[in-house]
Amino acid sequence: MAKFTSSAENAISVAADLAVRLSHNYVGTEHLLYGLCHSESGFSAKLLEENNVSAESVKGIIESKIGKGAEEVSINENSYTARTKGVLALAYSLDTQIGSEYAGTEHILFAIIRDSECMACRILRALGASPRELMETGYYFPR
């Protein structure tokens, strides 16, 4: 398993918790985006907040586009979608490119943005945030 900062681990945990609360039997990039917004100490939360993307607005779009499940669910490592696993792997890969041991929330956000067709990017665009501008604002992201 990749190594993440405590803020990034918290964001991933919050993402899984939201999936359970909404009775989704998977953790998608949309849940990760919510987790990033919810992580108050991470770089990503600040950047998203500056672009009017909040945890509540992300959750509202998830509920309106995907809805809530009717049954109680549990989440485990197999519950992460292939796309979400790819985002987390890319986040860790980007981190190792700059010589760090731990991937942070900024690496997860950048990895999400790189997958322009994922649900999280669709939510960003729906909220008026440009994924491209977010990437440019995060000036120290590896290209």
GROMACS .gro file of C-alpha atoms in nm:
model
  143
    1MET     CA    1   0.000   0.000   0.000
    2ALA     CA    2   0.122   0.347  -0.084
    3LYS     CA    3   0.226   0.578   0.195
    4PHE     CA    4   0.011   0.885   0.248
    5THR     CA    5   0.035   1.182   0.482
    6SER     CA    6  -0.205   1.187   0.775
    7SER     CA    7  -0.417   1.449   0.592
    8ALA     CA    8  -0.435   1.229   0.284
    9GLU     CA    9  -0.518   0.920   0.489
   10ASN     CA   10  -0.791   1.119   0.662
   11ALA     CA   11  -0.934   1.230   0.326
   12ILE     CA   12  -0.941   0.868   0.204
   13SER     CA   13  -1.110   0.759   0.527
   14VAL     CA   14  -1.369   1.038   0.503
   15ALA     CA   15  -1.436   0.932   0.141
   16ALA     CA   16  -1.508   0.576   0.252
   17ASP     CA   17  -1.727   0.701   0.538
   18LEU     CA   18  -1.935   0.909   0.295
   19ALA     CA   19  -1.980   0.609   0.066
   20VAL     CA   20  -2.116   0.412   0.364
   21ARG     CA   21  -2.343   0.697   0.476
   22LEU     CA   22  -2.488   0.721   0.124
   23SER     CA   23  -2.517   0.340   0.104
   24HIS     CA   24  -2.287   0.327  -0.198
   25ASN     CA   25  -2.111  -0.007  -0.223
   26TYR     CA   26  -1.802   0.150  -0.379
   27VAL     CA   27  -1.563   0.440  -0.323
   28GLY     CA   28  -1.534   0.655  -0.634
   29THR     CA   29  -1.342   0.967  -0.724
   30GLU     CA   30  -1.645   1.172  -0.622
   31HIS     CA   31  -1.609   1.039  -0.268
   32LEU     CA   32  -1.236   1.120  -0.275
   33LEU     CA   33  -1.317   1.477  -0.380
   34TYR     CA   34  -1.551   1.507  -0.082
   35GLY     CA   35  -1.277   1.372   0.144
   36LEU     CA   36  -1.029   1.627   0.008
   37CYS     CA   37  -1.273   1.911   0.076
   38HIS     CA   38  -1.333   1.780   0.425
   39SER     CA   39  -0.963   1.763   0.511
   40GLU     CA   40  -0.910   2.102   0.673
   41SER     CA   41  -0.534   2.077   0.711
   42GLY     CA   42  -0.451   1.970   0.357
   43PHE     CA   43  -0.338   2.191   0.072
   44SER     CA   44  -0.619   2.061  -0.146
   45ALA     CA   45  -0.895   2.172   0.091
   46LYS     CA   46  -0.764   2.527   0.084
   47LEU     CA   47  -0.731   2.529  -0.294
   48LEU     CA   48  -1.079   2.383  -0.340
   49GLU     CA   49  -1.229   2.630  -0.092
   50GLU     CA   50  -1.069   2.920  -0.280
   51ASN     CA   51  -1.251   2.790  -0.588
   52ASN     CA   52  -1.589   2.765  -0.412
   53VAL     CA   53  -1.584   2.386  -0.387
   54SER     CA   54  -1.702   2.274  -0.045
   55ALA     CA   55  -1.767   1.934   0.107
   56GLU     CA   56  -2.139   2.011   0.128
   57SER     CA   57  -2.166   2.122  -0.235
   58VAL     CA   58  -1.982   1.808  -0.350
   59LYS     CA   59  -2.207   1.589  -0.136
   60GLY     CA   60  -2.515   1.764  -0.275
   61ILE     CA   61  -2.413   1.687  -0.632
   62ILE     CA   62  -2.327   1.327  -0.546
   63GLU     CA   63  -2.673   1.285  -0.394
   64SER     CA   64  -2.849   1.448  -0.688
   65LYS     CA   65  -2.653   1.266  -0.963
   66ILE     CA   66  -2.606   0.925  -0.801
   67GLY     CA   67  -2.856   0.924  -0.517
   68LYS     CA   68  -2.854   0.720  -0.200
   69GLY     CA   69  -2.868   0.347  -0.174
   70ALA     CA   70  -3.140   0.179   0.025
   71GLU     CA   71  -2.936  -0.086   0.200
   72GLU     CA   72  -2.666  -0.074   0.462
   73VAL     CA   73  -2.322  -0.137   0.311
   74SER     CA   74  -1.969  -0.192   0.431
   75ILE     CA   75  -1.653  -0.082   0.257
   76ASN     CA   76  -1.324  -0.269   0.228
   77GLU     CA   77  -1.016  -0.251   0.005
   78ASN     CA   78  -1.208  -0.420  -0.278
   79SER     CA   79  -1.472  -0.144  -0.270
   80TYR     CA   80  -1.246   0.112  -0.436
   81THR     CA   81  -1.324   0.148  -0.805
   82ALA     CA   82  -1.051   0.083  -1.061
   83ARG     CA   83  -1.051   0.455  -1.136
   84THR     CA   84  -1.009   0.543  -0.768
   85LYS     CA   85  -0.729   0.291  -0.731
   86GLY     CA   86  -0.565   0.445  -1.038
   87VAL     CA   87  -0.595   0.794  -0.890
   88LEU     CA   88  -0.437   0.683  -0.562
   89ALA     CA   89  -0.157   0.499  -0.745
   90LEU     CA   90  -0.088   0.806  -0.959
   91ALA     CA   91  -0.086   1.027  -0.650
   92TYR     CA   92   0.180   0.807  -0.495
   93SER     CA   93   0.376   0.790  -0.820
   94LEU     CA   94   0.376   1.170  -0.850
   95ASP     CA   95   0.499   1.193  -0.495
   96THR     CA   96   0.790   0.958  -0.555
   97GLN     CA   97   0.888   1.161  -0.865
   98ILE     CA   98   0.969   1.455  -0.640
   99GLY     CA   99   1.158   1.237  -0.394
  100SER     CA  100   0.914   1.236  -0.105
  101GLU     CA  101   0.811   0.932   0.096
  102TYR     CA  102   0.447   1.031   0.143
  103ALA     CA  103   0.174   1.141  -0.094
  104GLY     CA  104  -0.035   1.435   0.027
  105THR     CA  105  -0.381   1.564  -0.051
  106GLU     CA  106  -0.235   1.781  -0.326
  107HIS     CA  107  -0.109   1.470  -0.506
  108ILE     CA  108  -0.452   1.309  -0.483
  109LEU     CA  109  -0.619   1.622  -0.620
  110PHE     CA  110  -0.370   1.646  -0.906
  111ALA     CA  111  -0.424   1.278  -0.989
  112ILE     CA  112  -0.802   1.336  -0.993
  113ILE     CA  113  -0.758   1.634  -1.225
  114ARG     CA  114  -0.543   1.428  -1.461
  115ASP     CA  115  -0.845   1.199  -1.515
  116SER     CA  116  -1.062   1.465  -1.675
  117GLU     CA  117  -1.360   1.235  -1.735
  118CYS     CA  118  -1.394   1.103  -1.382
  119MET     CA  119  -1.699   1.190  -1.172
  120ALA     CA  120  -1.492   1.416  -0.945
  121CYS     CA  121  -1.389   1.633  -1.243
  122ARG     CA  122  -1.750   1.647  -1.361
  123ILE     CA  123  -1.847   1.769  -1.014
  124LEU     CA  124  -1.571   2.031  -1.017
  125ARG     CA  125  -1.697   2.163  -1.351
  126ALA     CA  126  -2.060   2.159  -1.227
  127LEU     CA  127  -1.951   2.378  -0.935
  128GLY     CA  128  -1.780   2.623  -1.170
  129ALA     CA  129  -1.425   2.518  -1.085
  130SER     CA  130  -1.196   2.459  -1.379
  131PRO     CA  131  -0.979   2.150  -1.330
  132ARG     CA  132  -0.718   2.308  -1.556
  133GLU     CA  133  -0.707   2.626  -1.347
  134LEU     CA  134  -0.685   2.421  -1.028
  135MET     CA  135  -0.384   2.242  -1.174
  136GLU     CA  136  -0.222   2.570  -1.270
  137THR     CA  137  -0.291   2.715  -0.926
  138GLY     CA  138  -0.120   2.418  -0.766
  139TYR     CA  139   0.202   2.550  -0.918
  140TYR     CA  140   0.429   2.297  -0.758
  141PHE     CA  141   0.251   1.991  -0.891
  142PRO     CA  142   0.479   1.784  -1.113
  143ARG     CA  143   0.370   1.803  -1.477
   0.00000   0.00000   0.00000
